[in-house]
Tab-separated table of C-alpha atoms and ligand atoms in Angstrom:
chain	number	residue	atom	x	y	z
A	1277	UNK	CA	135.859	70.170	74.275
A	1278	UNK	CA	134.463	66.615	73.879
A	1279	UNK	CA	130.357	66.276	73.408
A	1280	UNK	CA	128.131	66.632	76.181
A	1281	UNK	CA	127.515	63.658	78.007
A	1282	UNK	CA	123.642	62.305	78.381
A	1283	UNK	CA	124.666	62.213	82.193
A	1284	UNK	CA	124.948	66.088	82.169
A	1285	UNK	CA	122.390	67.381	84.036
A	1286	UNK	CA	119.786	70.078	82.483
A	1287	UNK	CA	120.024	73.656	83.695
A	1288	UNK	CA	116.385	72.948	85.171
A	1289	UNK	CA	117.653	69.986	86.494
A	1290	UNK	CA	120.795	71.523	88.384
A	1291	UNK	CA	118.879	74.676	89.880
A	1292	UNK	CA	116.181	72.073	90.831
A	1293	UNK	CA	119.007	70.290	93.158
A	1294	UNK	CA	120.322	73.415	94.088
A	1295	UNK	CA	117.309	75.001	95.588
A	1296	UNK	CA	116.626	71.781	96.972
A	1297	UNK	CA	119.557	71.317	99.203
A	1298	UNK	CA	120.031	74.515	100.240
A	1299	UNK	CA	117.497	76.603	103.117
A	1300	UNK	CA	117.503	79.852	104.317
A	1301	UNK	CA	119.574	81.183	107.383
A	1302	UNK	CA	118.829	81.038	110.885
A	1303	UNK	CA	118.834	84.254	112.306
A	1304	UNK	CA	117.107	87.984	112.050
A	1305	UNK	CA	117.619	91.556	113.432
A	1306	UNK	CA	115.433	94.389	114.362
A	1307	UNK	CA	116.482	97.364	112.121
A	1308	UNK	CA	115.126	100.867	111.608
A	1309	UNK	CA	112.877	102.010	107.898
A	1310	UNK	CA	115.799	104.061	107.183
A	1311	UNK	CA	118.565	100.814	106.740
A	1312	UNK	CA	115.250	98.201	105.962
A	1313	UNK	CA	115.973	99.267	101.844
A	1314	UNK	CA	116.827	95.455	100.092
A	1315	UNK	CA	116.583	93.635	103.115
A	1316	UNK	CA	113.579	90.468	103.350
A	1317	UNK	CA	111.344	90.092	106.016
A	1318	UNK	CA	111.748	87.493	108.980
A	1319	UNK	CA	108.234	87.176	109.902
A	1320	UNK	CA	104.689	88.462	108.459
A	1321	UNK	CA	103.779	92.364	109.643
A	1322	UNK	CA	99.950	92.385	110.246
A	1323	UNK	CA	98.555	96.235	110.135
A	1324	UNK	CA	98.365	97.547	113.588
A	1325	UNK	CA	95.470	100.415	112.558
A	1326	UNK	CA	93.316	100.235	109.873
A	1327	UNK	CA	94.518	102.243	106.997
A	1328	UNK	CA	93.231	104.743	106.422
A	1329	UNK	CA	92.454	105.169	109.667
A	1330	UNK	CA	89.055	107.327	109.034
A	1331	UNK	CA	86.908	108.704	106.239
A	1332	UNK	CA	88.708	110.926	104.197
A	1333	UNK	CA	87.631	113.112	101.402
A	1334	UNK	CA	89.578	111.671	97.955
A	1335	UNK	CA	89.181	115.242	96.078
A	1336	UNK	CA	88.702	119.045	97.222
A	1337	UNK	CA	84.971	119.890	97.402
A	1338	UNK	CA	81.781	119.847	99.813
A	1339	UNK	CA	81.144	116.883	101.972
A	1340	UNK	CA	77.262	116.225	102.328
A	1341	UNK	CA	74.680	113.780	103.084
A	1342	UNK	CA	74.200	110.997	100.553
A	1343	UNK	CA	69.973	111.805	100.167
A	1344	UNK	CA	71.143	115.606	99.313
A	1345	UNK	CA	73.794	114.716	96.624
A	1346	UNK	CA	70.691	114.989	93.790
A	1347	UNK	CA	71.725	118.185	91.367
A	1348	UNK	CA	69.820	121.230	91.387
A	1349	UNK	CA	69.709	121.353	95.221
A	1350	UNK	CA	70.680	124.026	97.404
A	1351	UNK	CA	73.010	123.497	100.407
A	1352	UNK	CA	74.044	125.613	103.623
A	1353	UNK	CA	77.941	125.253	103.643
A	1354	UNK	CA	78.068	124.915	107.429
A	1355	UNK	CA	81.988	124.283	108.287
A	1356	UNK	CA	85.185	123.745	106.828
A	1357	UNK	CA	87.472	120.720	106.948
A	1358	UNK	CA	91.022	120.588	106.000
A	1359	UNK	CA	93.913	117.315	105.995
A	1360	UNK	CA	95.143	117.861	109.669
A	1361	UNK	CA	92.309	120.654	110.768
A	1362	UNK	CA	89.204	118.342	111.035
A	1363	UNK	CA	85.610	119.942	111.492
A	1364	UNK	CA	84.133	118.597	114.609
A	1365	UNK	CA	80.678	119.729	114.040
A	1366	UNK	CA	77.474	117.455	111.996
A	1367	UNK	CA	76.172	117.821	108.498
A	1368	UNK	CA	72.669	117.962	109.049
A	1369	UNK	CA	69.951	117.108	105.868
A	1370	UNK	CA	70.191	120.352	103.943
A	1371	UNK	CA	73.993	121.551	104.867
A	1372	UNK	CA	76.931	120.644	103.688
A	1373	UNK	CA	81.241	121.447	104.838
A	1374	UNK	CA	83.825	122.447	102.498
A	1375	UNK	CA	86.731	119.902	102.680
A	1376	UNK	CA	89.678	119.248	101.529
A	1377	UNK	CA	91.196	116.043	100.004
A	1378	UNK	CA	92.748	114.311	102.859
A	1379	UNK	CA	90.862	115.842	105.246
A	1380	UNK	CA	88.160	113.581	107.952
A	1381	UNK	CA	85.030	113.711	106.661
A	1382	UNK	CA	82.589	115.426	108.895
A	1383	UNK	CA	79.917	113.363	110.944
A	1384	UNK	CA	76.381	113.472	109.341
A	1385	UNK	CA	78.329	113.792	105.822
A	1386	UNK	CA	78.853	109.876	103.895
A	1387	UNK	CA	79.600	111.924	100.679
A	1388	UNK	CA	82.635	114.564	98.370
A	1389	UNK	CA	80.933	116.182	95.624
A	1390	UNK	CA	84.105	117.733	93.618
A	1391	UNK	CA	84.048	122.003	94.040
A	1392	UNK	CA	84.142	122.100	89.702
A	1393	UNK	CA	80.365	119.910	89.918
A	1394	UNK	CA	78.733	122.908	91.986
A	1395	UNK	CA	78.139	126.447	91.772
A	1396	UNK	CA	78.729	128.491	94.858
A	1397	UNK	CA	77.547	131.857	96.413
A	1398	UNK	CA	78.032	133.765	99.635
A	1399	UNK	CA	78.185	130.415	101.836
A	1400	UNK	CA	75.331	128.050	99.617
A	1401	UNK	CA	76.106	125.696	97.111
A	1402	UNK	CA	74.030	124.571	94.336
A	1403	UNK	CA	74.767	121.007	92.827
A	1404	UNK	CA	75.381	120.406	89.188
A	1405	UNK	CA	74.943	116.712	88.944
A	1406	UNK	CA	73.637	113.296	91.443
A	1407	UNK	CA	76.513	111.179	93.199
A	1408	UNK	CA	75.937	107.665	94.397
A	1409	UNK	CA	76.138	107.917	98.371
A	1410	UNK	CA	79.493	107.165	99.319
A	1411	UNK	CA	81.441	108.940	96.497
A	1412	UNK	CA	84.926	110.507	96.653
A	1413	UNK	CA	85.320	109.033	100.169
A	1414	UNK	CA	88.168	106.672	100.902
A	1415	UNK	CA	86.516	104.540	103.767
A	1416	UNK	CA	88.434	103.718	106.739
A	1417	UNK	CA	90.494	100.730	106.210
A	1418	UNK	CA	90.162	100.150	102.442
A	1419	UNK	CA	94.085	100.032	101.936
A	1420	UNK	CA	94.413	97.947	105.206
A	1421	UNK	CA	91.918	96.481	108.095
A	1422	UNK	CA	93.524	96.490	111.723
A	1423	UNK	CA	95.191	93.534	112.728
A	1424	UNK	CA	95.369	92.000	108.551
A	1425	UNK	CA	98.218	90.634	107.391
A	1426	UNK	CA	99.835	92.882	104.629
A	1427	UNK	CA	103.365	91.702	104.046
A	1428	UNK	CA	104.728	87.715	104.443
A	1429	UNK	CA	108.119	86.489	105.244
A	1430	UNK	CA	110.503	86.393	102.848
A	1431	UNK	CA	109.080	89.774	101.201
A	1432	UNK	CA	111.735	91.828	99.837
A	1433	UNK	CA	112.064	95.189	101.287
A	1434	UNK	CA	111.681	98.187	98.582
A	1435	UNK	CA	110.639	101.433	98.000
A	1436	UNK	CA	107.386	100.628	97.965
A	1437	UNK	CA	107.165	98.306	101.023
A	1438	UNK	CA	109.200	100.811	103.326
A	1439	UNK	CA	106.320	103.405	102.417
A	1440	UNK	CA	103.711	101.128	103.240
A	1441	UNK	CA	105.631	100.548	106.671
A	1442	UNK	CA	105.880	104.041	107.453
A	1443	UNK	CA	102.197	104.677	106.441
A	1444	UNK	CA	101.621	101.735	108.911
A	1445	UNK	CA	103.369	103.880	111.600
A	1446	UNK	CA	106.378	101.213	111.867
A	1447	UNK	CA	109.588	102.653	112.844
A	1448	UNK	CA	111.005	99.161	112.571
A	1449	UNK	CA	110.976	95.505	110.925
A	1450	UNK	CA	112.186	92.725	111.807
A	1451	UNK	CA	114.297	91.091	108.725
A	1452	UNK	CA	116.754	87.949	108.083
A	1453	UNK	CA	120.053	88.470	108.801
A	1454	UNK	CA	122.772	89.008	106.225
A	1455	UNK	CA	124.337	85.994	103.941
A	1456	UNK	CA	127.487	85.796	104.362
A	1457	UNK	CA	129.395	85.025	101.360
A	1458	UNK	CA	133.162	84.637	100.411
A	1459	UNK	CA	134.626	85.167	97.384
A	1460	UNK	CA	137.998	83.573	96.508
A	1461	UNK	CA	139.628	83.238	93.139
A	1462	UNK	CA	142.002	80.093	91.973
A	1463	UNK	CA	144.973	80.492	89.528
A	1464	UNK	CA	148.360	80.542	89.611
A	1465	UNK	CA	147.961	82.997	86.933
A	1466	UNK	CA	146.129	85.820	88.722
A	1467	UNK	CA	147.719	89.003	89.605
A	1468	UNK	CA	145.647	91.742	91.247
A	1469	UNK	CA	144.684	94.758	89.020
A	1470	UNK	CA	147.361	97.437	89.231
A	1471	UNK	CA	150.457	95.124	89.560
A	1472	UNK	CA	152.524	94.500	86.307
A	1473	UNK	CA	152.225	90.978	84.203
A	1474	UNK	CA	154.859	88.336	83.683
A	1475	UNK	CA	153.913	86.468	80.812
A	1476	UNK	CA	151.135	83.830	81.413
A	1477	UNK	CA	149.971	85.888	83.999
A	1478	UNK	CA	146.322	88.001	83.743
A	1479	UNK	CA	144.265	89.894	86.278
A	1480	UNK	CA	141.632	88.573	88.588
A	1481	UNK	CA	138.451	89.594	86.954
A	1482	UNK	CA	135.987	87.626	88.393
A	1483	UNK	CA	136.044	88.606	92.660
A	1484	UNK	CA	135.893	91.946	91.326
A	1485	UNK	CA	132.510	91.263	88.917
A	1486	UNK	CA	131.164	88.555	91.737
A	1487	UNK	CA	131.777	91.471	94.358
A	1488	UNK	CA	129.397	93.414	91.865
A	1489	UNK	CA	127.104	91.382	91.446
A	1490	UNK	CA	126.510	90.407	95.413
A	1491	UNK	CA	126.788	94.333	96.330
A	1492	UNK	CA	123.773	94.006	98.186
A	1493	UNK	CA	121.936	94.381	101.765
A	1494	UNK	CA	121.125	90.920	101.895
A	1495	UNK	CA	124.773	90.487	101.636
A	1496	UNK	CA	127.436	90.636	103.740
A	1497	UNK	CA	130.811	89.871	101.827
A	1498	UNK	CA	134.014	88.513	102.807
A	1499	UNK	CA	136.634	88.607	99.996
A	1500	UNK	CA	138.740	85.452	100.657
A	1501	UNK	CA	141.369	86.715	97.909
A	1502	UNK	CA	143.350	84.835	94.968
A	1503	UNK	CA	144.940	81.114	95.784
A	1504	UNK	CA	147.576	79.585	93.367
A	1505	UNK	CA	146.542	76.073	92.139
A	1506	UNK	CA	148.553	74.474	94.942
A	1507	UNK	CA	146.555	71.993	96.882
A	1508	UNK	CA	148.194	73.197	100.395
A	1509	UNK	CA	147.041	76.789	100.239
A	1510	UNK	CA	143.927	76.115	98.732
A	1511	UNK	CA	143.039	74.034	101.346
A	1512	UNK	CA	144.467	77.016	104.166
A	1513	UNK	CA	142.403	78.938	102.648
A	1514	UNK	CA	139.239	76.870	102.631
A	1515	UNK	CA	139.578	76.579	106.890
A	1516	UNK	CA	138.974	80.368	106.531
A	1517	UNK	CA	135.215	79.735	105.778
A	1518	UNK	CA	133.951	78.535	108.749
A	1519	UNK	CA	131.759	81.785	109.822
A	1520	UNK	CA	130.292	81.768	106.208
A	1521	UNK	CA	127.055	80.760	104.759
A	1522	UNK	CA	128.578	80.406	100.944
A	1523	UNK	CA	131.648	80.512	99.487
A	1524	UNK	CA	132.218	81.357	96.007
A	1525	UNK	CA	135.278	79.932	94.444
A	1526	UNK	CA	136.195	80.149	90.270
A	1527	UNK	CA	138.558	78.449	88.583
A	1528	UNK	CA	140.089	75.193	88.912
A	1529	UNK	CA	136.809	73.121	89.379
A	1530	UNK	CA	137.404	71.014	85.852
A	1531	UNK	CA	139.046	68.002	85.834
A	1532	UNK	CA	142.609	69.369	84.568
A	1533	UNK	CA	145.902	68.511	86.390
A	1534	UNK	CA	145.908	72.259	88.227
A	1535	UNK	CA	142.073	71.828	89.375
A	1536	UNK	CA	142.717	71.200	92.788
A	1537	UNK	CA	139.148	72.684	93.659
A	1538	UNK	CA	137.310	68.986	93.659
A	1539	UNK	CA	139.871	67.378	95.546
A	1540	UNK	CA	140.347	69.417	98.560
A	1541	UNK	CA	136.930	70.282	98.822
A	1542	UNK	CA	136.138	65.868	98.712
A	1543	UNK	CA	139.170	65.960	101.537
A	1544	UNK	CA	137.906	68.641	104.076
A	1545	UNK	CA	134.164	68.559	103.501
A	1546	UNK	CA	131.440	67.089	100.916
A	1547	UNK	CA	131.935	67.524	97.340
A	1548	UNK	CA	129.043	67.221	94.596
A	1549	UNK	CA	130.436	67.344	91.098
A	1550	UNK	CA	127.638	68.351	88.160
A	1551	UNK	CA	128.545	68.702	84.185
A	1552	UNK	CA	125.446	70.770	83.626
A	1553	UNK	CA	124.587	71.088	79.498
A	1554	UNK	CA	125.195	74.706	79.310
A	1555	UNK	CA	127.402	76.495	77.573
A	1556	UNK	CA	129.553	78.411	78.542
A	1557	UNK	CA	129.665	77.318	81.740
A	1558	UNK	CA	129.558	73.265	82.158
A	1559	UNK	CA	131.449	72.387	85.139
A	1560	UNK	CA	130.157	73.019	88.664
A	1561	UNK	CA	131.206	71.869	91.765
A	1562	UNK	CA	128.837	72.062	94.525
A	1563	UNK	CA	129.499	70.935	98.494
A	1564	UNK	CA	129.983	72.061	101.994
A	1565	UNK	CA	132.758	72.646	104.171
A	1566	UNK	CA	131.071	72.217	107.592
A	1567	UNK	CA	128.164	75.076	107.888
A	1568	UNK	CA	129.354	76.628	104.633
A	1569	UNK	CA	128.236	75.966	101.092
A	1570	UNK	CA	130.351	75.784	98.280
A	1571	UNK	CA	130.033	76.626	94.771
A	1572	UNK	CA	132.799	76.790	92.506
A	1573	UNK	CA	132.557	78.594	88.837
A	1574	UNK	CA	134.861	78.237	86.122
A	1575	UNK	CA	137.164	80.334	85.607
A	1576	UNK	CA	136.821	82.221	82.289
A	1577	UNK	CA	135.111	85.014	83.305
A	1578	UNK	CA	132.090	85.185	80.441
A	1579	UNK	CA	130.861	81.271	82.223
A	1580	UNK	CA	131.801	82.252	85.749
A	1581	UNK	CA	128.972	85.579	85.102
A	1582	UNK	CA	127.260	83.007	83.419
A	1583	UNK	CA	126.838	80.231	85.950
A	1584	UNK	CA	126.474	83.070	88.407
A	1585	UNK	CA	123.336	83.869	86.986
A	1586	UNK	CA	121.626	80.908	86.436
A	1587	UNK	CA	122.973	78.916	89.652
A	1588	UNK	CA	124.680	81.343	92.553
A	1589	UNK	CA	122.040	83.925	92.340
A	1590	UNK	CA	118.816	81.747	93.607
A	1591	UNK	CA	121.214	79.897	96.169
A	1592	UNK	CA	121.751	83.039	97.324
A	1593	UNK	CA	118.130	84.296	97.378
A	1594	UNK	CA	116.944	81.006	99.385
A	1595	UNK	CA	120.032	81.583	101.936
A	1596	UNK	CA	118.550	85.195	101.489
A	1597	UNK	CA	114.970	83.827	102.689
A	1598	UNK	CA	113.490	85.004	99.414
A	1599	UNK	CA	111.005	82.777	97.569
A	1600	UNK	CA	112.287	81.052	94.577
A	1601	UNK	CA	111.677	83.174	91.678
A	1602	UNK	CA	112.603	82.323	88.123
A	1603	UNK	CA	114.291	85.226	86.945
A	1604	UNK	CA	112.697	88.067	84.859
A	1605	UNK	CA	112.398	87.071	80.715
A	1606	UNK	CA	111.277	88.125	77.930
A	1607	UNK	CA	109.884	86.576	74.427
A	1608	UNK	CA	112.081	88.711	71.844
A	1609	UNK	CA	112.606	87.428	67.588
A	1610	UNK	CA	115.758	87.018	66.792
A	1611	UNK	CA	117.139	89.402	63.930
A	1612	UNK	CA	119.465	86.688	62.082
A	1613	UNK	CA	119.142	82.573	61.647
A	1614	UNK	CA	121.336	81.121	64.565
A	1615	UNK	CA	122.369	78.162	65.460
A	1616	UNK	CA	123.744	75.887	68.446
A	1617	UNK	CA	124.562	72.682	69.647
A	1618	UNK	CA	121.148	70.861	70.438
A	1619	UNK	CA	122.560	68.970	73.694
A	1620	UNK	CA	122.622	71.702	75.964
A	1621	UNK	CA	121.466	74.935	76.951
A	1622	UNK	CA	123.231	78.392	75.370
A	1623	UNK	CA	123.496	81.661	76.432
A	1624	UNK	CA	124.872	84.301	73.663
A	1625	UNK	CA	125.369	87.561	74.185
A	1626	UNK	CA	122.898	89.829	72.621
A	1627	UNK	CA	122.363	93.132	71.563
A	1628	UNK	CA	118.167	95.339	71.390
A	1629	UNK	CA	117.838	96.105	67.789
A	1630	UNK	CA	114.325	97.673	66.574
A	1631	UNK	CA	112.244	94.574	65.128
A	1632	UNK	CA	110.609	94.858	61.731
A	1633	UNK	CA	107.300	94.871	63.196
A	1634	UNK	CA	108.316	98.079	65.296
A	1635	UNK	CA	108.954	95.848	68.371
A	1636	UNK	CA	111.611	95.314	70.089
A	1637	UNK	CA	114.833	92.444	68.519
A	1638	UNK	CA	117.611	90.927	69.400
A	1639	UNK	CA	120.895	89.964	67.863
A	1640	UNK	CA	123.898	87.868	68.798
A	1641	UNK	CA	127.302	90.042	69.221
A	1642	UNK	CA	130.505	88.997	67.125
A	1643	UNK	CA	132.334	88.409	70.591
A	1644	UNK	CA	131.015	84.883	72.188
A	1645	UNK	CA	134.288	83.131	73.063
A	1646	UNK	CA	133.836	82.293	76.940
A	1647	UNK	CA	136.925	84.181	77.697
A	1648	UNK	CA	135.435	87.546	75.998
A	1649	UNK	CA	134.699	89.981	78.607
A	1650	UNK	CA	134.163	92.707	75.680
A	1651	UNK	CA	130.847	91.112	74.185
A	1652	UNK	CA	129.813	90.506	77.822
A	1653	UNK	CA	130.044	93.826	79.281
A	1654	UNK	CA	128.616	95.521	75.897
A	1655	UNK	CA	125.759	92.780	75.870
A	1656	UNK	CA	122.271	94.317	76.486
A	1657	UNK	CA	120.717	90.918	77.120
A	1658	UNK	CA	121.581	86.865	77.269
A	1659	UNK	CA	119.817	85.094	74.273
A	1660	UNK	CA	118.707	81.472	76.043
A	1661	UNK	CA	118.721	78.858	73.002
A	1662	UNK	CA	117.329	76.183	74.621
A	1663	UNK	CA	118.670	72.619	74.519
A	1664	UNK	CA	116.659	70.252	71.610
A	1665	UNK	CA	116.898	72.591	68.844
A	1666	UNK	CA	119.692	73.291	66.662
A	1667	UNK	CA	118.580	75.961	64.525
A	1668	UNK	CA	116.776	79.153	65.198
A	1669	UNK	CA	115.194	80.839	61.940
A	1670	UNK	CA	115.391	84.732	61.892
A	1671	UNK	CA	112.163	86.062	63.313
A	1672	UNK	CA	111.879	82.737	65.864
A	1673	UNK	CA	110.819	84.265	69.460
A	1674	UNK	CA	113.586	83.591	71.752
A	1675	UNK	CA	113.920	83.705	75.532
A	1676	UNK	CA	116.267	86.620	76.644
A	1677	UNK	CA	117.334	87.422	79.633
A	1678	UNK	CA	117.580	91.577	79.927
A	1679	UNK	CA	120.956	92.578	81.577
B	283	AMP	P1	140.107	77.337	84.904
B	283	AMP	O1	138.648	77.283	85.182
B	283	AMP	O2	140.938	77.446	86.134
B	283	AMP	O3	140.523	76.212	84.023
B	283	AMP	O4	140.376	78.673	84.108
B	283	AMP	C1	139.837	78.872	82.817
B	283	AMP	C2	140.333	80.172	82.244
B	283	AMP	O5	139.842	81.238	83.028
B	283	AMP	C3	141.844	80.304	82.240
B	283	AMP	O6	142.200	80.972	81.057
B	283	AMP	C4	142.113	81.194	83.441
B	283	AMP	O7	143.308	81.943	83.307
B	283	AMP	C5	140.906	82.075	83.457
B	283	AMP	N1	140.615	82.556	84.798
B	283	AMP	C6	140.545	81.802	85.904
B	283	AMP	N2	140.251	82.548	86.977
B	283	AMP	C7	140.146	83.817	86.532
B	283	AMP	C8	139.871	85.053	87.172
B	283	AMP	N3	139.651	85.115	88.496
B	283	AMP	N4	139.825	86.171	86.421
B	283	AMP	C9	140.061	86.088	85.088
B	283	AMP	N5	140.310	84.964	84.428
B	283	AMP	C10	140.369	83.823	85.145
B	284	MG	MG1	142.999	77.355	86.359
């Protein structure tokens, strides 16, 4: 392929655009905790109780008065408190209640002294050491006051947020609703898995590995099937799009006579044509057919997972309503001296290896060709060498991208 040109735009450069033309979908839904799992929040959820919602006892023990928690003194245990069975009666100066972590501490009592810090007989206690008033309590609304706001819009529903939900009592949430994304592959060449090959002829992998990789809540697919490089059908099959947020199309978006991805998509909508300086992975065609975005990938398979990553996947987290987020890297040295061409970004496909210093490495794998699905789907990681540098000593820190 011919040298990058300086009008190329810089990976930065192209996400930059991206994220800046695109906004996230109108529309939410009201959905129950049990189906709320990867979707993102609509709106902000403000606490409606404090949490917790009382005193509580953080260990098992004797809840007393603050001015009686000095060791050496001798308390009446007076009542008993359990999580769900409170005590309703008062610790007066001089008495304590056995509790239980969980459990409401008792009026009169501000303070848990831990059962192993005392010695007890026949319904007294004796302390073994001096608390600061207040210990072992949780006070009421330390997690969460009433009425604060705990989560934002465009939080992304998890484990973790779905149990602070339920804690909240919330049966429900409201959330943004699905992206709706089609997936259509280009090439006269493509024959579905399980059918037999004429020569020139291969199997769609991409729709199935873009299916993968958008198998999501926040996702609602539509798979839009395989379209010869015929100008006609391509163009049938881009009126089918009119429901959809995105559409996801690979192959045919160069500038060869059987790309007929540019010149449709400049016929029945807006087309934006980028060279971004990455490799693999430097055309991409950007645009809109009415309401629906466009982004077409090229079609080897190694740049179309590629391009995914760096430029599909935040379009679809701002359609999504997620805040942009660069993705999750990590500083790793490189095991062996590698080298790239300086005027654009490269991804290799890399493999962990134990460092010398007992860290953690990284190495290139023998299979890089664009077209190599093997080094991609045995790759533990993408190795980012970054545009401006040619050569990358062994033991340089490089940025990798964890698969
Ligand atoms: P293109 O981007 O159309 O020039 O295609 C580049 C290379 O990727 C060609 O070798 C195509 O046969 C191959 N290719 C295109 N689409 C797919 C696909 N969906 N699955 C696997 N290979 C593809
Ligand atoms: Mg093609």
């Amino acid at each position: 392929m011919a040298g990058n040109d300086p009008r190329d735009l810089s990976v930065e450069a192209a996400r930059l655009r991206l994220l800046g033309a695109v906004g996230p979908v109108a529309g939410v839904e009201r959905i129950g905790l049990a189906e709320a799992d990867g979707r993102v929040l609509a709106g902000p959820v403000h606490a409606p109780t404090a949490l917790p919602r009382e005193d509580a006892a953080a260990l098992d023990g004797y809840a007393l008065r603050g001015d009686d928690a000095v060791a050496g003194r001798r308390l009446r245990v007076v009542g008993r408190a359990l999580a769900g069975a409170p005590w309703s009666g008062t610790v007066a100066p001089g008495t304590c209640a056995r509790i239980m972590t969980g459990a409401v501490v008792p009026a009169g009592a501000d303070t848990v002294i831990a059962q192993e810090r005392v010695q007890a007989d026949e319904g007294w206690i004796t302390l073994d050491a001096t608390l600061t008033a207040g210990a072992n309590v949780r006070l009421a609304g330390e997690d969460a006051a009433a009425g604060e706001e705990m989560l934002g819009a465009g939080c992304r529903i998890d484990a973790r947020v779905i149990a602070l939900l339920a804690a909240l009592g919330m049966v429900s949430v409201t959330v943004a609703r699905p992206v709706r994304v089609g997936l259509l592959s280009t090439g006269s060449e493509l024959r579905p898995p399980g059918t037999s090959l004429a020569s020139g002829e291969l199997y769609d992998s991409n729709r199935p590995m873009l299916a993968a990789l958008l198998s999501r809540p926040c996702v609602s697919l539509r798979d839009l099937g395989t379209v010869p490089d015929d100008p006609e059908q391509l163009s049938a099959r881009f009126a089918q799009t009119a429901d959809l947020d995105l559409v996801i199309v690979t192959g045919g978006v160069s500038v060869g006579e059987a790309d007929w991805v540019r010149p449709v998509l400049a016929q029945r909508g807006q087309l934006d044509f980028w060279r971004v300086a990455v490799k693999p992975g430097r055309p991409l065609v950007f645009g809109r057919l009415g309401n629906c975005w466009l982004m077409g990938l090229p079609g080897n398979p190694v740049s179309a997972y590629v391009t995914f990553r760096l430029f599909v996947e935040p379009v679809v987290q701002r359609l999504a309503g997620l805040p942009a987020r660069e993705p999750l890297t990590l500083l790793v040295s490189i095991g062996e001296a590698v080298r790239h061409r300086a005027d654009r970004t490269s991804f290799l496909r890399g493999r962990w290896i134990a460092s010398t210093d007992g860290g953690r490495g990284v190495v290139p794998l023998p299979a890089q060709g664009s077209a190599m699905l093997s080094g991609l789907a045995q790759a533990d990681c993408l190795i980012e060498l970054p545009a401006g540098q040619t050569a990358f000593a062994a033991g340089t820190a490089v940025k990798v991208w964890p698969l």
